[in-house]
Coordinates of C-alpha atoms in Angstrom, one line a residue:
X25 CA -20.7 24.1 -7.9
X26 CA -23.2 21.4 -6.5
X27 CA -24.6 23.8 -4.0
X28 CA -23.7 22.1 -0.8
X29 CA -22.2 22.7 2.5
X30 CA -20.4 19.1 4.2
X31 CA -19.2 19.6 7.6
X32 CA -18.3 16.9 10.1
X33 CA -16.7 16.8 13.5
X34 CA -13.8 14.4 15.2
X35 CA -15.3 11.5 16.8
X36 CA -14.6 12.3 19.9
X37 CA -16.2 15.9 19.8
X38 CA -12.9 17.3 20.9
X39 CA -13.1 20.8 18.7
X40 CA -16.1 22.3 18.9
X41 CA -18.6 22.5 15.6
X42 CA -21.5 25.3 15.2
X43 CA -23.5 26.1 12.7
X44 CA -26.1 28.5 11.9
X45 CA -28.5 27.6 8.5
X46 CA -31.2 30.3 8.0
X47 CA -32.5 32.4 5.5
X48 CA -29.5 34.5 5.9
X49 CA -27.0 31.7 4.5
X50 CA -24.8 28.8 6.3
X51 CA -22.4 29.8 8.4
X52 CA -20.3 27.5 10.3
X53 CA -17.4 28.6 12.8
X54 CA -15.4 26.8 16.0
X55 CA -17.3 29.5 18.4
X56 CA -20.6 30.6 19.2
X57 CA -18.8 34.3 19.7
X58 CA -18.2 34.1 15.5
X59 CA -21.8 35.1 14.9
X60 CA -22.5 38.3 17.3
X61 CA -20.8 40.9 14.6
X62 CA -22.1 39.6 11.6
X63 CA -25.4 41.1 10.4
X64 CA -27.7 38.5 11.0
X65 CA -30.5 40.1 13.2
X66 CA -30.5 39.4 16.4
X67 CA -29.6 36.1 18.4
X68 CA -32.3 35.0 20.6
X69 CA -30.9 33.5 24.3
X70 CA -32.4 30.7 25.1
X71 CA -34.7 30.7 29.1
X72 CA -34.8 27.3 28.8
X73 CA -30.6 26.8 28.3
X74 CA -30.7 29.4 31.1
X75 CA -32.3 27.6 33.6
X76 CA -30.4 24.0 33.2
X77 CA -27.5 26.1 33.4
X78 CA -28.5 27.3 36.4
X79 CA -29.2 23.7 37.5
X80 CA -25.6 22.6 35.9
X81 CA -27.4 20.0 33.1
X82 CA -27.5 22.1 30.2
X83 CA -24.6 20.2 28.5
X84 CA -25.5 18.9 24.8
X85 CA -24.6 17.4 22.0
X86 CA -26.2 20.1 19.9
X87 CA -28.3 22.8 21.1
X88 CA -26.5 26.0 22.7
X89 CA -27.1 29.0 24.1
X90 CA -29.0 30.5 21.5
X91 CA -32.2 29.4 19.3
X92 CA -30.5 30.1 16.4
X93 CA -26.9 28.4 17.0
X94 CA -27.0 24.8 16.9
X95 CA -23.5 22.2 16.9
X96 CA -22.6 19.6 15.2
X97 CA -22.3 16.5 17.3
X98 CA -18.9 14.8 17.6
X99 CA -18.7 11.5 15.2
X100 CA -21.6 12.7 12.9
X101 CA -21.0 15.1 9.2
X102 CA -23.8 16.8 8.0
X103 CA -24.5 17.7 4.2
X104 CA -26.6 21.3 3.8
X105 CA -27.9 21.7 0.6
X106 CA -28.7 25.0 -1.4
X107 CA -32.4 24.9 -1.2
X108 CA -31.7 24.2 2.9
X109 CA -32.5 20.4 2.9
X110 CA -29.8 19.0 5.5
X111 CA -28.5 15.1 5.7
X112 CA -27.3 14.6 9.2
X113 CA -25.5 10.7 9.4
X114 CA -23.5 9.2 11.9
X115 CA -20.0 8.1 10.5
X116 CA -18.7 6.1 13.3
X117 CA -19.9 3.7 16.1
X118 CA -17.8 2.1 18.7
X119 CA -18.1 -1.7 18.8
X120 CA -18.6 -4.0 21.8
X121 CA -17.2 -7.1 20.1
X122 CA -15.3 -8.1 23.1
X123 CA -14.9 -11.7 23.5
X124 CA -16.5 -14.4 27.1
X125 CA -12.7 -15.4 27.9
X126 CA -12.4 -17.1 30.7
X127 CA -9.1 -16.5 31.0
X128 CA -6.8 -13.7 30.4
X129 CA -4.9 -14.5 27.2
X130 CA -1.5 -11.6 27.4
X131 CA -2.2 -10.8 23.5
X132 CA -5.0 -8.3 24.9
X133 CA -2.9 -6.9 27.1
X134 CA -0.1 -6.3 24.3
X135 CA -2.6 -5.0 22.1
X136 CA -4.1 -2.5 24.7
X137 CA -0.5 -1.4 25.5
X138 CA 0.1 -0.7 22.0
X139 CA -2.7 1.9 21.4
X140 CA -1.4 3.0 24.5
X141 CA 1.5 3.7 23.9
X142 CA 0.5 5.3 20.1
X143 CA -2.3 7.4 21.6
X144 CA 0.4 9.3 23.8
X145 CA 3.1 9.1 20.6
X146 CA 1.0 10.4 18.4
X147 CA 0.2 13.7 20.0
X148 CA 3.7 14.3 21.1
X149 CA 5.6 17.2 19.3
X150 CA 9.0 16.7 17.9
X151 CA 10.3 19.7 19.5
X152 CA 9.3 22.4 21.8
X153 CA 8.6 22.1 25.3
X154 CA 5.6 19.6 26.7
X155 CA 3.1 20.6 29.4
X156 CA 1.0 17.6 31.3
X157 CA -1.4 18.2 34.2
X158 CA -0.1 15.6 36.5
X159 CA -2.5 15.0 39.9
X160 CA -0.7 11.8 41.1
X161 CA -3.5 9.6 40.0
X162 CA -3.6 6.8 37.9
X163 CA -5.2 8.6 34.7
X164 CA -2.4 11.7 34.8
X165 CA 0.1 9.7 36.5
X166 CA 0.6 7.7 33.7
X167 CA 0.3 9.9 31.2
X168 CA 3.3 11.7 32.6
X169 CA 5.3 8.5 33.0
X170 CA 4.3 7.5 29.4
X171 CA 5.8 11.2 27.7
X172 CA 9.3 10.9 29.8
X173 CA 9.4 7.3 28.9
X174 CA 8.9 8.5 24.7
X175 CA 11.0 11.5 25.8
X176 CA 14.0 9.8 27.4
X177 CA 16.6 11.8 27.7
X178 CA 14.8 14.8 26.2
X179 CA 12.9 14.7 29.3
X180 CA 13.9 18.1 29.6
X181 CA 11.3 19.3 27.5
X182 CA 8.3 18.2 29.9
X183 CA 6.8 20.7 32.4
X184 CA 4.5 18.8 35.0
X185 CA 1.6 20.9 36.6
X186 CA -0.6 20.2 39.1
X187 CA -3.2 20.5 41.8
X188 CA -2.3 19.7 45.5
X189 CA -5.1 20.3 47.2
X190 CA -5.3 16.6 49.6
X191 CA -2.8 14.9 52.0
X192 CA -1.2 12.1 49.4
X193 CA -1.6 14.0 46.4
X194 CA 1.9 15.6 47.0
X195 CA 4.1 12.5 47.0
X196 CA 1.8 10.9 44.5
X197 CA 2.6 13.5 41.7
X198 CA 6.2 13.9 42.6
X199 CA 6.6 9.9 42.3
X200 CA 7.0 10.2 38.6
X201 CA 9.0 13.2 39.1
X202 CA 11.8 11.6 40.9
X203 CA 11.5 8.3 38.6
X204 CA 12.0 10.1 35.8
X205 CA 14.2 13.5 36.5
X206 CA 11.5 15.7 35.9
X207 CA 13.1 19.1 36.3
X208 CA 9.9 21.2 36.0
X209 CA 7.5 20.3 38.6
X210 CA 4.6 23.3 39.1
X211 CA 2.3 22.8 41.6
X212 CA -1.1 24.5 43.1
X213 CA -1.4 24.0 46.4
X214 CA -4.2 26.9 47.2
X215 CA -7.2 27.3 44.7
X216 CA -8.6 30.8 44.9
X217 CA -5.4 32.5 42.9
X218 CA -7.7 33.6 40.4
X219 CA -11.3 35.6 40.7
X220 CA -13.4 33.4 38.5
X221 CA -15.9 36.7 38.1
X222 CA -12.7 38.5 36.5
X223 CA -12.3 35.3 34.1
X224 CA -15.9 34.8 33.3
X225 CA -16.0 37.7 30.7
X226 CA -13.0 36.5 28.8
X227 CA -14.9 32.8 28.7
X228 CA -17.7 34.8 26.9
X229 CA -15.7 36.4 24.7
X230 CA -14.3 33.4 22.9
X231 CA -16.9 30.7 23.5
X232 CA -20.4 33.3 22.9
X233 CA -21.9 32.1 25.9
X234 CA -21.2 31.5 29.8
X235 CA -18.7 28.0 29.9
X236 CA -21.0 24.8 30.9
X237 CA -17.8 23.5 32.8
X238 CA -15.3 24.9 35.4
X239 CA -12.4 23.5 34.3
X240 CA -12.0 25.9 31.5
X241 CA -11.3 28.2 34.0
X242 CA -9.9 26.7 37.0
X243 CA -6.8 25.4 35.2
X244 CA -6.1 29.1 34.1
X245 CA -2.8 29.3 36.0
X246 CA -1.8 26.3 33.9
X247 CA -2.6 28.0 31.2
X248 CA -0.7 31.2 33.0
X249 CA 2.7 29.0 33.3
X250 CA 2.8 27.6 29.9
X251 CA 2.5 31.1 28.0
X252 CA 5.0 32.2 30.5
X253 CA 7.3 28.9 29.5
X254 CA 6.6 28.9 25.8
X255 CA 4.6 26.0 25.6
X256 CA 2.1 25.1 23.5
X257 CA 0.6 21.7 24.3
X258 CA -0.7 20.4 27.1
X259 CA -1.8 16.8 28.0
X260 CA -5.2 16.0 30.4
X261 CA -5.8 12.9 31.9
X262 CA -9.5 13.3 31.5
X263 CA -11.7 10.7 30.1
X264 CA -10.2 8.1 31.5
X265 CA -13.2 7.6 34.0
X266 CA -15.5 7.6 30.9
X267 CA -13.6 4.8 29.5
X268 CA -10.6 2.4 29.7
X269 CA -9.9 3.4 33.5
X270 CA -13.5 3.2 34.2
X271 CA -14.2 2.0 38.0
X272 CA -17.8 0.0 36.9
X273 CA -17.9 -1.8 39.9
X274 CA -20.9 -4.7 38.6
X275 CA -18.2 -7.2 37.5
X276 CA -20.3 -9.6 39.5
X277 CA -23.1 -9.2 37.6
X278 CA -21.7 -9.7 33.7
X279 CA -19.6 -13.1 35.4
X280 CA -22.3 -14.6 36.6
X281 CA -24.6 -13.6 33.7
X282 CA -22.2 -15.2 32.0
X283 CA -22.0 -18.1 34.2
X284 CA -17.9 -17.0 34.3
X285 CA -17.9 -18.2 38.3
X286 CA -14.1 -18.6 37.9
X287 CA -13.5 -15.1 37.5
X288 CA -16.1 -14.5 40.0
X289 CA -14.1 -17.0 42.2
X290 CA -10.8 -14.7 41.6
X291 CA -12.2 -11.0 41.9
X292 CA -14.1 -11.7 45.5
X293 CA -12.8 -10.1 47.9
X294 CA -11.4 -11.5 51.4
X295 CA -9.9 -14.2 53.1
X296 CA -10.0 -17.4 51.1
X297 CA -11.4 -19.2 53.6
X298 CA -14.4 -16.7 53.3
X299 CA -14.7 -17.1 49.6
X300 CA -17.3 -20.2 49.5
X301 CA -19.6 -18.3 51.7
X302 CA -19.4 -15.0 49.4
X303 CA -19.6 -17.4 46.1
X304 CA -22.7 -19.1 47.6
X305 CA -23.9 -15.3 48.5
X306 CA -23.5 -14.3 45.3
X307 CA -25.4 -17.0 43.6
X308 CA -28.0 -17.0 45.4
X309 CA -28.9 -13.2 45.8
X310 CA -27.2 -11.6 42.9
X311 CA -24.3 -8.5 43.5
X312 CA -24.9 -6.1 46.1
X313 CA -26.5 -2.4 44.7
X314 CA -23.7 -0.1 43.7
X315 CA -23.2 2.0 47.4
X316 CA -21.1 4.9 45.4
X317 CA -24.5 4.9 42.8
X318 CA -26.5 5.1 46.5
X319 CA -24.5 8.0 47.8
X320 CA -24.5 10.0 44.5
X321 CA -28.8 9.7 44.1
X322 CA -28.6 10.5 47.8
X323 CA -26.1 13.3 47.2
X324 CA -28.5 15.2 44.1
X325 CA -31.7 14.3 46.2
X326 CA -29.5 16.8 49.2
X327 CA -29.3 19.6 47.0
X328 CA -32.5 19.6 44.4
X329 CA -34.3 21.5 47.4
X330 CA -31.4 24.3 47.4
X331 CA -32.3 25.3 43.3
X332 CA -34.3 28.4 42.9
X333 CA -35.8 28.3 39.1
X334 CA -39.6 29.2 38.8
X335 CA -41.8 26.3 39.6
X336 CA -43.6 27.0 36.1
X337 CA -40.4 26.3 34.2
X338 CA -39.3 23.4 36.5
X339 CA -42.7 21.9 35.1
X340 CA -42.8 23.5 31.4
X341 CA -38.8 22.0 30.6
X342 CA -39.0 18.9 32.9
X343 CA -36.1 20.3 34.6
X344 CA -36.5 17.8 37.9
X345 CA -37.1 14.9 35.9
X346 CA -33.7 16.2 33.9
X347 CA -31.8 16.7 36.7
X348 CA -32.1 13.7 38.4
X349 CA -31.4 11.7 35.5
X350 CA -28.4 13.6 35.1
X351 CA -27.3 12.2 38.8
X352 CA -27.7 8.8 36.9
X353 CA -23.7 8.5 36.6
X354 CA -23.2 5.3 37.1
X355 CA -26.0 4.1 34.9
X356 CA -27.5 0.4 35.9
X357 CA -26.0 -2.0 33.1
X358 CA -25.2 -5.8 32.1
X359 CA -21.5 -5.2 31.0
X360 CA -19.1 -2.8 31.5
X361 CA -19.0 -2.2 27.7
X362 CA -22.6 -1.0 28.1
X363 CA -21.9 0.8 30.8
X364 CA -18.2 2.5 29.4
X365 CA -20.8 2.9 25.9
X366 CA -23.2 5.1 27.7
X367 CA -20.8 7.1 29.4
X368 CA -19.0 8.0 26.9
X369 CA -21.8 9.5 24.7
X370 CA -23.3 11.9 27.4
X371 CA -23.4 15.5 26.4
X372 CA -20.8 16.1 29.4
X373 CA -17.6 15.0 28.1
X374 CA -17.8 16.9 24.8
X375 CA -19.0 20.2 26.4
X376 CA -16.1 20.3 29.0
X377 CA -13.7 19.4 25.9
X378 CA -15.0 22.6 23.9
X379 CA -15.0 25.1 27.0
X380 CA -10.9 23.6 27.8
X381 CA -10.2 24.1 23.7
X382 CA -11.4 27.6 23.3
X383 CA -10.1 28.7 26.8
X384 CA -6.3 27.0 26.1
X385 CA -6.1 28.0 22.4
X386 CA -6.8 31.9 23.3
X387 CA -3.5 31.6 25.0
X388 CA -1.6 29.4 22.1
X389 CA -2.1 26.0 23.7
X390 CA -3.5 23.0 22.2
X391 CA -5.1 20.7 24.8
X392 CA -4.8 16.9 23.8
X393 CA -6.4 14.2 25.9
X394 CA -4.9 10.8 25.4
X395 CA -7.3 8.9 27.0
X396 CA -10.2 10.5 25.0
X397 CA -8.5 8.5 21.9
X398 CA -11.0 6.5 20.1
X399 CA -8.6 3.9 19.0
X400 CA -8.0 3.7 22.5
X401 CA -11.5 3.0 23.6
X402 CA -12.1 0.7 20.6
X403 CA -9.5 -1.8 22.0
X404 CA -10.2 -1.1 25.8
X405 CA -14.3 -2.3 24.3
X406 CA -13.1 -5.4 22.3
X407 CA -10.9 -6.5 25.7
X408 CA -11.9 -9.5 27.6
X409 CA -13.7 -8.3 30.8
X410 CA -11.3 -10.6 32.9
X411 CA -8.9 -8.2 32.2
X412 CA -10.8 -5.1 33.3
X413 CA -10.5 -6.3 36.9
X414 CA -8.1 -7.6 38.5
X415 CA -7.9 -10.3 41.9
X416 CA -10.0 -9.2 45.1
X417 CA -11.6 -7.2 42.7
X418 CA -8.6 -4.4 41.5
X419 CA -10.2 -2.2 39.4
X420 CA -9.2 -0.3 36.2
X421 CA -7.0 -3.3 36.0
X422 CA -6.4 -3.8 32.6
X423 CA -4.7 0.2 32.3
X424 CA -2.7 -0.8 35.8
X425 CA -1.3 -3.7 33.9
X426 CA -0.2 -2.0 30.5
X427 CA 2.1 1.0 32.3
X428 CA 3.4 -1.2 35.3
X429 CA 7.3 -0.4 35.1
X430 CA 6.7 2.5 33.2
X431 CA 4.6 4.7 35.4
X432 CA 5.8 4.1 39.5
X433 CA 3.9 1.6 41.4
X434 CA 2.3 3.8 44.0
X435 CA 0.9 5.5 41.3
X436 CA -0.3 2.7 39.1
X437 CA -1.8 0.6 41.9
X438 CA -2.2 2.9 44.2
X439 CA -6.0 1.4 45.8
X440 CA -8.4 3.9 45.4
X441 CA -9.1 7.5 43.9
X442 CA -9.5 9.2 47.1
X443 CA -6.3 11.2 47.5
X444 CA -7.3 12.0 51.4
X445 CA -10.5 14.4 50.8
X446 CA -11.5 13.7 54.2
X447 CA -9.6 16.5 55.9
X448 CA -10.9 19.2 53.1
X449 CA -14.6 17.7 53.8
X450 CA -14.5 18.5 57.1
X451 CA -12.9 22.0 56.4
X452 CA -16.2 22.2 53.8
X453 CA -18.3 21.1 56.4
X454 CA -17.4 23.6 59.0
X455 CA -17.3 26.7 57.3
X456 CA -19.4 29.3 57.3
X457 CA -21.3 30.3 54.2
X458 CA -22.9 33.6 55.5
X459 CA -20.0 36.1 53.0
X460 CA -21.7 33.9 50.0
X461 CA -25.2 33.9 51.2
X462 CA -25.0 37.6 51.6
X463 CA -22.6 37.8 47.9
X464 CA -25.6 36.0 46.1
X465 CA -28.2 38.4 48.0
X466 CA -26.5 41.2 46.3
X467 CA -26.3 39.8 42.5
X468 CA -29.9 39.1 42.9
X469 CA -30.8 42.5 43.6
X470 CA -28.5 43.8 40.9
X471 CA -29.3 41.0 38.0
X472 CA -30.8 41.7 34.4
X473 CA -35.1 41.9 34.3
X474 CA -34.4 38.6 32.1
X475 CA -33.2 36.2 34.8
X476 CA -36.1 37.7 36.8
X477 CA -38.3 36.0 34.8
X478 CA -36.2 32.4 35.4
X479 CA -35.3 32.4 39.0
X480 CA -37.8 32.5 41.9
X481 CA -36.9 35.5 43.8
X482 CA -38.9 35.0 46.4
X483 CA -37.4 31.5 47.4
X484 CA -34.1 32.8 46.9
X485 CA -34.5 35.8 49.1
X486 CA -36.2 33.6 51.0
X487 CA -33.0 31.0 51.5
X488 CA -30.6 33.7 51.1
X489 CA -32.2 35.2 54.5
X490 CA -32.4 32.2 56.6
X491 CA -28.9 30.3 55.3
X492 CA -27.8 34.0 56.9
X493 CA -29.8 34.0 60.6
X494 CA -28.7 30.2 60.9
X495 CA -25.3 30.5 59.9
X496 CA -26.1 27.2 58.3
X497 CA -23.0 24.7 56.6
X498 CA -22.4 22.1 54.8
X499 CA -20.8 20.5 51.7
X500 CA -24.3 19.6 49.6
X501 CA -25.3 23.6 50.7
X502 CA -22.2 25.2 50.3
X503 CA -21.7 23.5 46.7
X504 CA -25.4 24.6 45.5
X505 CA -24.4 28.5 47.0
X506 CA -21.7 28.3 45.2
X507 CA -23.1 27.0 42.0
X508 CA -25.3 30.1 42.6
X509 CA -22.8 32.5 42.6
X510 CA -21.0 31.9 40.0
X511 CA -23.7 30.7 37.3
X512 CA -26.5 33.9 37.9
X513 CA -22.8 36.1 37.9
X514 CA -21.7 34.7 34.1
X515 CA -25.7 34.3 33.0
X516 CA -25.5 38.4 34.6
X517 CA -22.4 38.9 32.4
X518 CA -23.3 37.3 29.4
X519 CA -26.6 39.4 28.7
X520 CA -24.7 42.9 29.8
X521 CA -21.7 42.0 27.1
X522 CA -24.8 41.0 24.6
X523 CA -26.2 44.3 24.9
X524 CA -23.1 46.2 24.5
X525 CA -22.0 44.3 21.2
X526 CA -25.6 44.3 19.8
X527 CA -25.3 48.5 20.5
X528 CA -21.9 48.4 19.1
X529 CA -23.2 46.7 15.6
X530 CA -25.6 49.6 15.7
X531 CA -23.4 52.5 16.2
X532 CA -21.3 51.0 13.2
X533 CA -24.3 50.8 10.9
X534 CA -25.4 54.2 11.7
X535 CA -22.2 56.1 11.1

């Protein structure tokens, strides 16, 4: 009766939010793919979404695909009047309110361990049977331990899946297994199983558009086993590394900004004997630069040279400019809150949340992230940063702490991320890439007029030809072929399946 529309979206932009405001009416739906059969005129695809796709940074807050589509970004509601006036606000702001402890007080700790505990409880059903991706790292590990603790002896109910792809990841993810008599242990140990170019046209069926990130897809035969098992949740370990299991390595920095030098003293690594010398060090010249910040510029510098968009668009949409502050990942800060702040309000987490929710739910499954919860995050920010690192400089310390005795110990403290990637890097490194040089010569001689007019054919042909002569290999190359590939193939799908429903429409309207 007052002529207005009020939408809003979860905080943590979990379920995806689009909506369309026009001359034609407001229409708002949880997928892009809602508004190809209605009668709205055409939708127009967007070059310049095309080519940051093709680059991998297209992921935003709110624009999509198409001109016409936009979404509603997670934490904000938006009030659309009759006469088409719109009131965007923000409803909710995380708070850095932590407090300069100099020592750890265990009250943090309880607190943290509560909305721990409560962000797994509260997304557990009372009944059916439980999936949880489980890779035998800290962020899944302990997810895993966390539902068979709540579970007990209903720990029957709990399916554990997971990739095995590295030497430890194996005995890592069967840790919690054995601790807790987890009966139903599924694990990958090849990737491949599925042909991605079979899956992309199902992704554009229920999102409208190509998916911005793989994992939509490349979990499919989880999503395989818990149709085939009845089960219709599954827990993630993702966004912990946005957030409370964060491994922001500038601790230095904040403690002596802070002029904290006895935490400093304790997180310095070594022999105590060597301690003075690294204090003094310290002092004097300030923390070292970030070397995992190094290698990743170094990393995006390797492949910018291997893209293949039109040097007119690269300069119209600022798309090298874009794409290196994309490799920006671990963002120069003061504070870890700062840092953990930025992170998690990139376009990147909410647009791999909305490609895993539409891919799951088409086969029944709700996907949950328990480390995406904002209560969570909210006490992880308003933590003492003594707690978020632990002696010799242990990091995601604080999360270690909470689930020791709940989730094993060579899972909890287990040193580092790396799960023994070197043997699969050197398998990267030596293989040959000629079959996906000559693949990606054939879809750009069979692609749509449209992406002719994006990609520079002439440097791709160009590249294509030599990577073939020189048999040339590599990681950096391989992973920009293979970005290649698959991105022209689903931008190649995408406009063929427009076509056809945009003809279909017709036909109906005719007859």
């Amino acid at each position: 009766r007052a002529g207005t529309v009020f939408l809003a979206r979860d905080v943590m932009g979990v379920k995806p939010l689009y909506y369309r405001a026009d001359e034609y009416g407001v229409f708002f739906a949880n997928t892009a793919a809602a508004y190809k059969p209605l009668r709205l005129g055409s939708l127009t695809r967007s070059q310049e979404w095309m080519a940051k796709f093709l680059l991998e940074i297209s992921a935003s807050h709110t624009e999509t695909a198409y001109k016409e589509i936009k979404k509603l970004a997670g934490a904000h509601c938006l009030l659309i009047h009759i006469n088409g006036r719109m009131n965007l606000r923000r409803y909710h702001q995380f708070v850095d309110d932590a407090p300069a402890e100099r020592k750890r007080n265990p009250i943090y700790l309880e607190a943290y361990r509560a909305a721990w505990q409560e962000a797994v409880a509260c997304r557990l059903p009372t009944s059916c049977d439980i999936g949880t991706e489980n890779s035998g790292g800290l962020d899944s590990g302990s997810i895993t331990s966390e539902i068979a603790r709540q579970l007990d002896r209903d720990v029957g109910r709990l399916h554990a899946l997971g990739f095995c792809h590295e030497r430890l990841e194996p005995a890592l993810i069967m840790a919690s297994a054995m601790k807790y008599g987890i009966h139903h242990n599924f694990l990958v140990s090849r990737i491949g199983l599925y042909d991605f170019a079979e899956i992309q046209p199902r992704e554009i069926e229920l999102s409208g558009y190509p998916s911005e990130h793989s994992n939509a897809s490349y979990h499919m035969p989880f999503y395989t086993y818990c149709t085939q098992n009845k089960i219709s949740i599954l827990f993630s370990g993702f966004g912990g590394d946005e957030a409370v299991t964060t491994e922001w390595s500038q601790f230095r920095s904040e403690f002596l900004r802070d002029g904290n030098y006895e935490a400093l003293w304790r997180i310095l690594p070594g022999h105590p004997w060597l301690k003075p010398a690294r204090l003094i060090k310290a002092l004097m010249f300030g923390p070292a630069v970030l070397s995992q910040q190094e290698a990743e510029k170094a990393y995006w510098h390797q492949t910018w040279p291997y893209q293949i968009i039109r040097d007119d668009l690269v300069s119209n949409f600022s798309l090298q400019k874009l794409y290196f502050s994309a490799a920006k990942f671990h963002k120069e800060a003061f504070s870890v809150n700062e840092y953990v702040l930025y992170m998690i309000q990139r376009g990147y987490a909410p647009v791999r949340l909305e490609a895993c929710t539409a891919m799951a739910s088409s086969y029944g499954i709700d996907y949950v992230w328990p480390l995406w919860d904002q209560r969570l995050i909210q006490q992880w920010l308003s933590t003492p940063s003594i707690w978020k690192v632990g002696n010799q400089g242990q990091d995601r310390y604080l999360h270690r702490a909470a689930v020791t005795g709940v989730c094993p110990d060579e899972v909890a403290w287990h040193r580092y991320k790396d799960m023994g990637f070197s043997a699969v890097e050197t398998e990267l490194n030596r293989r040959s890439l000629v079959d996906d040089y000559r693949k990606l010569e054939s879809l750009l001689r069979t692609m749509p007029s449209e992406l002719e007019r994006i990609i520079d054919i002439d440097k791709a042909f160009s590249d294509t030809s030599s990577g073939i002569e020189q048999d040339r290999r590599g990681i950096s190359e391989g992973a920009s072929l293979t970005t290649h590939i698959e991105r022209i193939s689903a931008l190649t799908k995408w406009i063929e399946y427009d076509r056809g429903v945009f003809e279909t429409v017709k036909l109906s309207q005719q007859l």
